[in-house]
Coordinates of C-alpha atoms in Angstrom, one line a residue:
M370 CA -2.1 43.1 348.4
G371 CA -2.5 42.4 352.1
Y372 CA -4.7 43.5 354.9
I373 CA -5.4 43.0 358.7
D374 CA -8.8 42.9 360.3
L375 CA -9.2 42.9 364.1
A376 CA -12.6 42.3 365.7
G377 CA -13.4 42.4 369.5
L378 CA -9.9 41.7 370.6
Q379 CA -9.2 41.4 374.3
H380 CA -6.0 40.6 376.3
T381 CA -5.8 39.7 379.9
L382 CA -2.5 39.9 381.8
A383 CA -1.1 37.1 383.9
D384 CA -2.3 38.8 387.1
G385 CA -5.9 38.8 385.8
R386 CA -6.1 42.4 384.8
V387 CA -7.7 43.2 381.4
L388 CA -5.2 45.2 379.5
F389 CA -7.7 46.1 376.7
S390 CA -11.0 44.8 375.3
D391 CA -13.3 45.3 372.3
V392 CA -10.4 46.5 370.1
S393 CA -11.6 46.5 366.4
F394 CA -10.0 48.1 363.4
R395 CA -8.8 47.4 359.9
V396 CA -5.5 48.0 358.1
G397 CA -6.6 48.1 354.5
E398 CA -4.6 47.4 351.4
G399 CA -1.7 49.8 351.0
T400 CA -2.7 51.9 354.0
K401 CA -0.3 53.2 356.7
V402 CA -1.9 53.0 360.1
A403 CA -0.2 54.3 363.2
L404 CA -0.7 52.9 366.7
V405 CA -0.4 55.6 369.4
G406 CA -1.1 55.8 373.1
P407 CA 0.5 55.9 376.5
N408 CA 3.3 53.5 377.4
G409 CA 1.9 50.2 378.6
A410 CA -1.5 50.7 377.1
G411 CA -1.0 47.6 374.9
K412 CA 0.4 48.7 371.5
T413 CA 3.2 46.2 371.4
T414 CA 0.9 43.5 372.8
L415 CA -1.5 44.1 369.9
L416 CA 1.4 43.7 367.4
R417 CA 2.5 40.5 369.1
M418 CA -1.0 39.1 368.9
I419 CA -1.2 39.9 365.2
S420 CA 2.2 38.4 364.5
G421 CA 1.3 35.2 366.5
D422 CA 3.7 35.7 369.3
L423 CA 0.8 35.9 371.7
P424 CA -2.4 33.7 371.6
V425 CA -5.8 35.3 370.9
H426 CA -8.3 34.1 373.5
V427 CA -11.0 36.7 372.9
G428 CA -11.8 38.2 369.5
T429 CA -10.6 37.4 366.0
I430 CA -7.7 38.4 363.7
A431 CA -8.0 38.0 359.9
R432 CA -5.0 38.6 357.7
A433 CA -4.1 38.2 354.0
G434 CA -0.6 38.4 352.5
G435 CA 2.9 37.6 353.8
L436 CA 3.7 39.2 357.1
G437 CA 7.0 40.9 357.9
V438 CA 7.7 41.9 361.6
M439 CA 10.2 44.2 363.1
R440 CA 10.2 44.0 366.9
Q441 CA 11.0 46.8 369.3
F442 CA 14.5 45.6 370.3
I443 CA 15.8 43.7 367.2
G444 CA 19.4 43.4 368.3
T445 CA 18.9 41.9 371.7
I446 CA 18.3 38.3 370.5
A447 CA 21.6 36.9 371.9
D448 CA 25.2 38.2 372.2
E449 CA 26.4 35.8 369.5
T450 CA 23.7 36.7 367.0
T451 CA 25.2 37.6 363.6
L452 CA 23.8 39.8 360.9
N453 CA 23.0 36.6 358.9
D454 CA 21.0 35.3 361.8
L455 CA 19.1 38.6 362.0
A456 CA 18.4 38.5 358.2
L457 CA 17.0 35.0 358.5
V458 CA 14.8 36.0 361.4
L459 CA 13.3 38.7 359.2
A460 CA 13.0 36.5 356.1
A461 CA 10.0 34.4 355.0
P462 CA 9.5 31.2 357.0
T463 CA 10.6 28.9 354.1
I464 CA 13.9 30.9 353.6
R465 CA 14.4 31.0 357.4
A466 CA 14.1 27.2 357.7
A467 CA 16.3 26.5 354.7
G468 CA 18.9 29.0 356.0
E469 CA 19.0 27.5 359.5
R470 CA 19.4 24.0 358.0
L471 CA 22.2 25.3 355.8
A472 CA 24.0 26.9 358.7
L473 CA 23.8 23.7 360.8
A474 CA 25.1 21.6 357.8
E475 CA 28.0 24.0 357.3
T476 CA 29.0 23.9 361.0
A477 CA 28.7 20.1 361.0
L478 CA 30.9 19.9 357.8
H479 CA 33.5 22.1 359.3
D480 CA 33.6 20.0 362.6
A481 CA 33.8 16.8 360.6
E482 CA 36.7 18.0 358.4
V483 CA 38.6 19.1 361.4
R484 CA 38.5 15.5 362.6
G485 CA 39.5 14.2 359.2
R486 CA 38.8 15.4 355.7
F487 CA 38.4 11.9 354.2
S488 CA 36.7 10.2 357.1
T489 CA 33.2 8.6 356.8
S490 CA 31.7 11.3 359.0
A491 CA 33.2 14.0 356.8
Q492 CA 31.7 12.4 353.6
K493 CA 28.3 12.2 355.2
A494 CA 28.5 15.8 356.3
Q495 CA 29.5 16.8 352.8
M496 CA 26.4 15.1 351.5
R497 CA 24.1 16.8 354.0
Y498 CA 25.7 20.1 353.1
A499 CA 25.1 19.5 349.4
D500 CA 21.4 18.7 350.2
A501 CA 21.1 21.8 352.3
L502 CA 22.5 23.9 349.4
V503 CA 19.9 22.5 347.0
L504 CA 17.1 23.2 349.5
W505 CA 18.4 26.7 350.0
G506 CA 18.3 27.4 346.3
E507 CA 14.8 25.9 345.9
A508 CA 13.5 28.1 348.8
G509 CA 14.7 31.2 347.0
G510 CA 17.8 31.6 349.2
Y511 CA 20.1 33.0 346.4
E512 CA 17.5 35.7 345.6
A513 CA 17.3 36.4 349.3
E514 CA 21.1 36.9 349.4
V515 CA 20.8 39.5 346.7
L516 CA 18.3 41.4 349.0
F517 CA 20.6 40.9 352.0
D518 CA 23.5 42.4 350.0
T519 CA 21.4 45.4 348.9
A520 CA 20.3 46.0 352.5
S521 CA 23.9 45.6 353.8
V522 CA 25.3 48.1 351.3
S523 CA 22.5 50.6 352.0
A524 CA 22.7 50.4 355.7
L525 CA 26.3 49.6 356.4
D526 CA 28.1 50.5 353.2
L527 CA 29.5 46.9 353.2
P528 CA 28.9 44.0 350.8
W529 CA 27.0 41.0 352.3
E530 CA 30.1 38.7 352.2
S531 CA 31.9 41.2 354.5
S532 CA 29.1 41.8 356.9
K533 CA 27.1 38.6 357.3
T534 CA 29.2 37.1 360.1
R535 CA 29.4 40.4 362.0
P536 CA 27.8 40.2 365.5
V537 CA 24.7 42.4 365.7
R538 CA 25.8 43.8 369.0
T539 CA 28.7 45.5 367.3
L540 CA 26.3 47.6 365.2
S541 CA 24.7 50.8 366.6
G542 CA 21.0 50.7 367.3
G543 CA 20.4 52.9 364.2
Q544 CA 22.4 50.5 361.9
Q545 CA 20.4 47.5 363.2
K546 CA 17.1 49.3 362.5
R547 CA 18.2 50.6 359.1
F548 CA 19.3 47.1 358.0
A549 CA 16.0 45.5 359.2
L550 CA 13.9 48.2 357.5
E551 CA 15.8 47.9 354.2
L552 CA 15.0 44.1 354.2
L553 CA 11.3 44.5 355.1
L554 CA 10.5 47.5 352.9
R555 CA 12.3 45.9 349.9
G556 CA 11.0 42.4 350.6
S557 CA 8.0 40.5 349.3
D558 CA 5.8 40.6 352.4
E559 CA 2.6 42.6 351.7
V560 CA 1.9 43.4 355.4
L561 CA 4.4 44.9 357.8
L562 CA 4.3 45.3 361.6
L563 CA 6.9 47.8 362.8
D564 CA 7.4 48.4 366.5
E565 CA 9.0 51.8 366.9
P566 CA 10.9 51.7 363.6
D567 CA 12.3 55.2 364.0
N568 CA 14.0 54.5 367.3
F569 CA 17.8 55.0 367.1
L570 CA 17.6 56.4 363.6
D571 CA 19.4 59.6 362.9
V572 CA 17.5 62.5 361.4
L573 CA 18.5 61.7 357.8
A574 CA 17.5 58.1 358.3
K575 CA 14.1 59.2 359.7
R576 CA 13.6 61.3 356.6
W577 CA 14.5 58.3 354.5
L578 CA 12.0 56.1 356.4
E579 CA 9.3 58.7 355.9
A580 CA 9.8 58.8 352.1
R581 CA 9.9 55.0 351.9
L582 CA 6.7 54.5 353.8
R583 CA 4.9 57.1 351.7
E584 CA 6.0 55.5 348.4
S585 CA 5.5 51.8 349.5
D586 CA 2.4 49.9 348.4
K587 CA 2.6 47.6 351.5
S588 CA 0.0 47.7 354.2
V589 CA 1.8 48.9 357.3
L590 CA 0.8 49.0 361.0
Y591 CA 3.4 50.7 363.1
V592 CA 4.0 52.1 366.6
S593 CA 5.8 55.5 366.9
H594 CA 6.1 58.4 369.2
D595 CA 7.9 60.6 366.7
R596 CA 5.3 63.3 365.9
E597 CA 7.0 64.4 362.7
L598 CA 7.1 60.9 361.3
L599 CA 3.5 60.3 362.2
A600 CA 2.4 63.5 360.5
Q601 CA 4.4 62.6 357.3
T602 CA 3.2 59.0 357.0
A603 CA 0.0 58.0 358.8
S604 CA -3.1 57.8 356.7
R605 CA -5.1 56.9 359.8
V606 CA -4.4 56.7 363.5
V607 CA -5.5 54.0 366.0
T608 CA -5.3 55.2 369.6
V609 CA -4.9 52.6 372.4
E610 CA -6.0 54.2 375.7
G611 CA -8.4 53.7 378.5
G612 CA -8.6 49.9 378.1
S613 CA -9.7 50.0 374.5
A614 CA -9.0 51.7 371.2
W615 CA -10.6 54.2 368.8
V616 CA -9.9 55.0 365.2
H617 CA -9.3 58.5 363.7
P618 CA -9.8 58.2 360.0
G619 CA -7.6 61.2 359.2
G620 CA -3.9 61.8 359.5
F621 CA -1.9 62.8 362.6
A622 CA -2.2 66.5 361.8
S623 CA -5.9 66.4 362.8
W624 CA -5.5 63.8 365.5
H625 CA -5.2 66.1 368.4
E626 CA -8.3 68.0 367.5
A627 CA -10.2 64.7 366.9
R628 CA -9.0 63.5 370.3
E629 CA -10.2 66.6 372.2
A630 CA -13.6 66.4 370.3
R631 CA -13.9 62.8 371.3
Y632 CA -13.2 63.6 375.0
E633 CA -15.8 66.4 374.9
R634 CA -18.3 63.9 373.4
L635 CA -17.5 61.3 376.1
D636 CA -17.9 63.9 378.8
E637 CA -21.3 65.0 377.4
L638 CA -22.5 61.4 377.0
R639 CA -21.5 60.6 380.6
R640 CA -23.2 63.8 381.9
R641 CA -26.4 62.9 380.1
W642 CA -26.2 59.3 381.4
D643 CA -25.7 60.5 385.0
E644 CA -28.7 62.9 384.7
E645 CA -31.0 60.1 383.3
H646 CA -29.7 57.8 386.0
Q647 CA -30.6 60.2 388.7
K648 CA -34.0 60.8 387.2
L649 CA -34.8 57.1 387.2
K650 CA -33.6 56.8 390.9
D651 CA -35.7 59.8 391.9
L652 CA -38.7 58.2 390.1
V653 CA -38.3 55.0 392.1
V654 CA -38.1 56.9 395.3
M655 CA -41.2 58.9 394.5
Y656 CA -43.3 55.8 393.6
K657 CA -42.0 54.0 396.7
Q658 CA -43.3 56.8 398.8
K659 CA -46.7 56.9 397.1
A660 CA -47.0 53.1 397.2
S661 CA -46.5 53.2 401.0
Y662 CA -50.0 54.8 401.3
N663 CA -51.6 54.0 397.9
D664 CA -51.7 50.3 396.7
S665 CA -52.5 51.4 393.2
M666 CA -49.0 52.8 392.9
A667 CA -47.3 49.4 393.4
S668 CA -47.4 48.5 389.6
R669 CA -45.9 51.8 388.7
L670 CA -43.2 51.3 391.4
Q671 CA -42.3 47.9 389.9
A672 CA -42.2 49.4 386.4
A673 CA -39.9 52.2 387.6
R674 CA -37.6 49.6 389.3
T675 CA -37.5 47.5 386.2
R676 CA -36.6 50.5 384.0
L677 CA -33.8 51.5 386.4
E678 CA -32.4 47.9 386.5
R679 CA -32.3 47.7 382.7
F680 CA -30.7 51.1 382.5
E681 CA -28.0 50.1 385.0
E682 CA -27.5 46.8 383.3
A683 CA -26.7 48.5 380.0
G684 CA -24.0 50.4 381.8
P685 CA -22.6 53.9 381.5
P686 CA -20.9 55.2 378.4
E687 CA -17.1 55.0 378.2
L688 CA -15.3 57.3 380.6
R689 CA -12.8 59.9 379.4
P690 CA -9.3 58.3 379.7
K691 CA -7.3 59.5 382.7
D692 CA -4.5 61.8 381.9
Q693 CA -1.0 60.7 382.9
D694 CA 0.6 62.4 385.8
I695 CA 4.3 61.6 385.7
R696 CA 6.6 63.4 388.1
M697 CA 10.4 62.9 387.8
R698 CA 12.4 64.3 390.7
L699 CA 16.0 64.2 389.4
A700 CA 18.0 65.8 392.2
G701 CA 21.8 65.6 391.3
G702 CA 24.2 67.5 393.5
R703 CA 27.1 70.0 393.5
T704 CA 30.3 68.8 391.8
G705 CA 33.6 70.4 390.8
K706 CA 33.4 73.2 388.2
R707 CA 34.7 71.0 385.5
A708 CA 32.5 67.9 385.2
V709 CA 34.2 66.2 382.2
I710 CA 37.6 66.8 380.7
C711 CA 38.7 65.2 377.4
D712 CA 42.3 65.7 376.3
K713 CA 43.1 64.4 372.8
L714 CA 40.5 61.7 373.3
E715 CA 40.3 59.3 370.3
L716 CA 37.8 56.5 370.0
E717 CA 39.4 53.7 368.1
N718 CA 38.4 53.5 364.4
L719 CA 35.7 56.1 365.1
T720 CA 37.0 59.5 365.8
F721 CA 40.1 61.7 365.5
P722 CA 41.6 63.1 368.7
F723 CA 39.4 65.9 370.2
D724 CA 39.4 68.1 373.3
L725 CA 36.2 68.9 375.3
E726 CA 35.4 70.4 378.6
V727 CA 32.0 70.1 380.1
W728 CA 31.2 72.4 383.1
Y729 CA 29.0 71.8 386.1
G730 CA 25.3 72.5 385.1
D731 CA 25.9 72.2 381.3
R732 CA 23.2 70.6 379.1
V733 CA 25.1 69.0 376.2
A734 CA 23.4 67.4 373.3
V735 CA 25.6 64.9 371.4
L736 CA 24.5 64.8 367.7
G737 CA 25.6 63.0 364.6
A738 CA 24.9 60.1 362.3
N739 CA 24.6 56.6 363.5
G740 CA 27.9 54.7 363.9
T741 CA 30.1 57.8 364.6
G742 CA 30.9 56.8 368.2
K743 CA 28.4 58.8 370.2
S744 CA 27.2 55.8 372.3
H745 CA 30.8 54.6 372.8
F746 CA 31.7 58.1 374.1
L747 CA 28.9 57.9 376.7
R748 CA 29.9 54.4 377.8
L749 CA 33.5 55.5 378.3
L750 CA 32.3 58.4 380.5
A751 CA 30.0 56.0 382.4
R752 CA 32.9 53.8 383.3
G753 CA 34.5 56.8 385.0
G754 CA 36.6 57.9 382.0
S755 CA 40.1 56.6 381.3
D756 CA 42.2 57.9 384.2
P757 CA 43.9 55.1 386.2
G758 CA 41.6 55.2 389.2
G759 CA 38.4 56.1 387.3
E760 CA 37.1 53.0 385.7
H761 CA 34.1 51.6 387.6
T762 CA 30.5 50.5 387.1
P763 CA 28.3 53.6 387.1
V764 CA 26.0 54.3 390.1
D765 CA 22.9 52.8 388.3
G766 CA 24.5 49.4 388.5
A767 CA 24.4 48.7 384.7
P768 CA 27.2 46.4 383.4
L769 CA 29.3 48.1 380.7
A770 CA 31.8 46.9 378.1
R771 CA 35.2 48.6 377.8
V772 CA 35.7 51.1 375.1
S773 CA 38.9 51.1 373.1
H774 CA 40.4 54.6 373.0
G775 CA 43.4 56.8 373.1
G776 CA 44.0 60.0 375.0
V777 CA 42.4 60.9 378.3
A778 CA 38.8 61.3 379.4
R779 CA 38.3 62.0 383.1
L780 CA 35.5 63.1 385.4
G781 CA 35.8 66.0 387.8
A782 CA 35.6 66.0 391.6
R783 CA 32.4 64.5 393.1
V784 CA 31.1 63.6 389.6
R785 CA 29.1 60.3 389.8
P786 CA 27.9 59.1 386.4
G787 CA 24.5 57.5 385.8
H788 CA 24.0 55.9 382.4
F789 CA 20.8 55.3 380.4
S790 CA 21.3 52.8 377.6
Q791 CA 19.4 53.2 374.4
T792 CA 18.7 49.4 374.2
H793 CA 17.6 49.1 377.9
D794 CA 20.2 46.2 378.1
R795 CA 19.9 45.3 381.8
P796 CA 20.2 41.5 382.1
D797 CA 20.5 42.0 385.9
L798 CA 16.9 43.3 386.0
V799 CA 15.1 41.2 383.5
D800 CA 13.7 38.6 385.9
K801 CA 13.0 40.9 388.8
T802 CA 9.8 42.6 389.6
L803 CA 9.8 46.4 390.0
V804 CA 9.2 46.2 393.7
E805 CA 12.1 43.7 394.0
I806 CA 14.4 46.1 392.1
L807 CA 13.5 49.0 394.3
W808 CA 13.0 47.2 397.6
R809 CA 16.2 45.1 397.6
G810 CA 17.9 47.2 394.9
D811 CA 21.3 46.8 393.4
D812 CA 23.0 48.2 396.4
H813 CA 22.1 50.2 399.6
R814 CA 21.5 53.4 397.7
T815 CA 18.5 52.0 395.7
G816 CA 17.0 49.8 398.5
L817 CA 13.6 51.1 399.6
P818 CA 10.9 49.7 401.9
R819 CA 8.0 48.3 399.9
H820 CA 5.7 51.1 400.9
D821 CA 8.2 53.7 399.7
A822 CA 8.8 51.7 396.5
M823 CA 5.1 51.8 395.6
K824 CA 5.1 55.6 396.3
V825 CA 7.9 56.3 393.8
L826 CA 6.5 53.9 391.3
S827 CA 3.2 55.9 391.5
R828 CA 5.0 59.1 390.6
Y829 CA 6.2 57.4 387.4
E830 CA 2.8 55.8 386.6
L831 CA 4.2 52.4 387.3
A832 CA 2.4 51.4 390.5
A833 CA 0.1 48.9 388.6
Q834 CA 3.3 47.2 387.3
G835 CA 4.9 46.9 390.8
D836 CA 4.7 43.1 390.8
Q837 CA 5.5 42.7 387.1
R838 CA 8.9 41.6 385.9
F839 CA 11.1 44.2 384.1
G840 CA 11.5 42.0 381.1
T841 CA 7.7 42.0 380.5
L842 CA 7.3 45.7 380.5
S843 CA 6.8 47.8 377.4
G844 CA 9.8 49.7 376.1
G845 CA 8.4 53.0 377.4
Q846 CA 7.7 51.5 380.9
Q847 CA 11.3 50.2 381.0
A848 CA 12.6 53.6 380.0
R849 CA 10.6 55.2 382.8
L850 CA 11.9 52.7 385.4
L851 CA 15.5 53.3 384.2
V852 CA 15.1 57.0 384.7
L853 CA 13.7 56.3 388.2
L854 CA 16.8 54.3 389.0
L855 CA 18.9 57.3 387.9
E856 CA 16.8 59.5 390.2
L857 CA 17.5 57.1 393.2
S858 CA 21.1 56.5 392.4
G859 CA 22.5 59.9 393.4
A860 CA 24.1 60.5 390.1
T861 CA 25.5 64.0 389.5
L862 CA 26.2 63.4 385.8
L863 CA 23.5 62.0 383.6
L864 CA 24.6 60.2 380.5
L865 CA 21.4 59.7 378.5
D866 CA 21.6 57.6 375.3
E867 CA 18.4 58.3 373.2
P868 CA 16.2 58.6 376.4
T869 CA 13.0 59.7 374.6
D870 CA 13.0 57.0 371.9
N871 CA 10.4 54.8 373.7
L872 CA 8.7 57.4 375.8
D873 CA 5.2 58.6 375.0
L874 CA 4.6 62.3 374.8
A875 CA 3.6 62.8 378.4
S876 CA 6.7 60.9 379.6
A877 CA 9.0 62.8 377.4
E878 CA 7.6 66.1 378.7
A879 CA 8.0 64.9 382.3
L880 CA 11.7 64.0 381.5
E881 CA 12.3 67.4 380.1
D882 CA 10.7 69.0 383.2
G883 CA 12.8 66.7 385.5
L884 CA 16.0 67.7 383.7
K885 CA 15.2 71.4 384.2
G886 CA 15.2 70.8 388.0
F887 CA 18.3 68.6 388.0
S888 CA 21.2 70.1 389.9
G889 CA 24.0 68.5 387.9
T890 CA 25.3 68.0 384.4
V891 CA 23.5 66.3 381.5
I892 CA 25.1 64.8 378.4
A893 CA 22.6 63.2 376.0
V894 CA 22.8 61.5 372.7
T895 CA 19.6 62.3 370.8
H896 CA 18.0 62.5 367.4
D897 CA 14.9 63.9 368.8
R898 CA 14.6 67.4 367.3
W899 CA 12.0 68.5 369.9
F900 CA 14.0 67.3 372.9
T901 CA 17.2 68.9 371.5
R902 CA 15.8 72.4 371.8
S903 CA 16.1 72.1 375.7
F904 CA 19.9 71.9 375.5
D905 CA 22.4 74.8 375.5
R906 CA 25.5 73.1 374.0
F907 CA 25.9 70.9 370.9
V908 CA 28.7 68.5 370.2
L909 CA 28.7 67.0 366.7
F910 CA 30.3 63.7 365.8
R911 CA 30.9 64.0 362.1
S912 CA 31.0 61.1 359.7
D913 CA 34.6 62.0 358.8
G914 CA 35.8 61.3 362.3
E915 CA 36.0 64.9 363.5
V916 CA 34.3 65.9 366.7
V917 CA 33.4 69.6 366.9
E918 CA 31.2 71.9 368.9
T919 CA 28.5 73.9 367.1
D920 CA 26.4 76.9 368.2
Q921 CA 23.2 75.3 367.2
P922 CA 21.9 71.7 366.3
V923 CA 23.2 70.3 363.1
W924 CA 21.0 67.5 361.6
D925 CA 22.3 67.2 358.0
V926 CA 25.8 66.0 358.7
R927 CA 26.6 66.1 355.0

């Protein structure tokens, strides 16, 4: 069995700010510990320090057992990454090394045989390939392939031989996560680090994950904002906030009450400290006045000063963490009555032809299992639909791949689409700071003076990250910035693909409030049951290829 022990951990950002300090907790054998807290508080950073991706300069980390890691965005390694590459990334180090050597040997053999099957170089390549096969077997590679096959069949309904060369980017976010989770939960590692494992999963897959976590004997530390998953699986909760962390020994059901009780206790301790501090200062003032006309009071004055100095050196108790104040001002604008018109639209190999009309002001939730074409549908609309003059890059500036389809999907008059991608895939922003993104912008519509840029970042609780590069932000911070870009873009049609996946509770509530005030049309793909309740129309992408409208949310697509 495995465990993790953290003691006195501290992390300092590149700009010198301390992200958190004095973080100590234990993930015991077989326990399921949830990491919760505001976006940007340091949850992912903690996981990266435990996994060895980041160095530990202050504090210690002790760990026993094999370590399996699932990062927040598992499918964004590289465009050419195959499912076999992803499986090796998630495998044990010995299998990963043997697999990478085998892949190189196989490529070299193919290249050599192209030049001449019986050449000297081809014979040497054959020998290297044979040696690599032996090492693959000795490392446990063939047993790993059985696991890969099981995960592929469970997640994709395809045998490993058919799926292993498939590019990861061709899978939905949910399929990527399900494949990775199958490997890790069925694998031999005793300790798992899971960063937002429920993101992109449909509701049935989330229920599957809840059951697997409960029945697993592995020690699991995971980050999630899904309240239902937390309530179903967490045996204890570690909250990262206010520059440190505290541990609630119970489950998530009692966490809110424990948090409020802790806040009240912190407020009371601070009140008492302030009262004692004032008493000591008053005492010094009193003895100072008496010592001015009575020399015998000098020793008492010095004693009072020493007592005050020691009290102040010990420092005040921890302050109650500041509540987030996120204000999203999504404006929109008036468009034609019909915002989206689909006439016998068919997404290639995904759906049968369907008709759909979305009217100005509608709030449409697009539901269905992963892999049914929901994200493809949003990307098609983001390109302006399929009418001859409609294809363009959406107003948020994000590059989009073409979507193979038949039939017609077109946007109404004055409809300007803004697209939010579930994977935050914005290579154009990765190396820019937030101020650079807003100041210079992608075009004249998003360019702001630096002062104004800092003001809007403050509304999104991102002012402290103004000089930080987009690629270094947490998933939730990236999501908030992408919503901000939609706010500034002038979009009148919001196309949101899993917008709440990486948002903490306060940010998700701010988004819902912002959408209530949005003067335009919203179409959102979501598996968030709480978020879905704010919509008034529901379009279901069924697993059999049919696309239908329902009068209420449908979660069990079977």
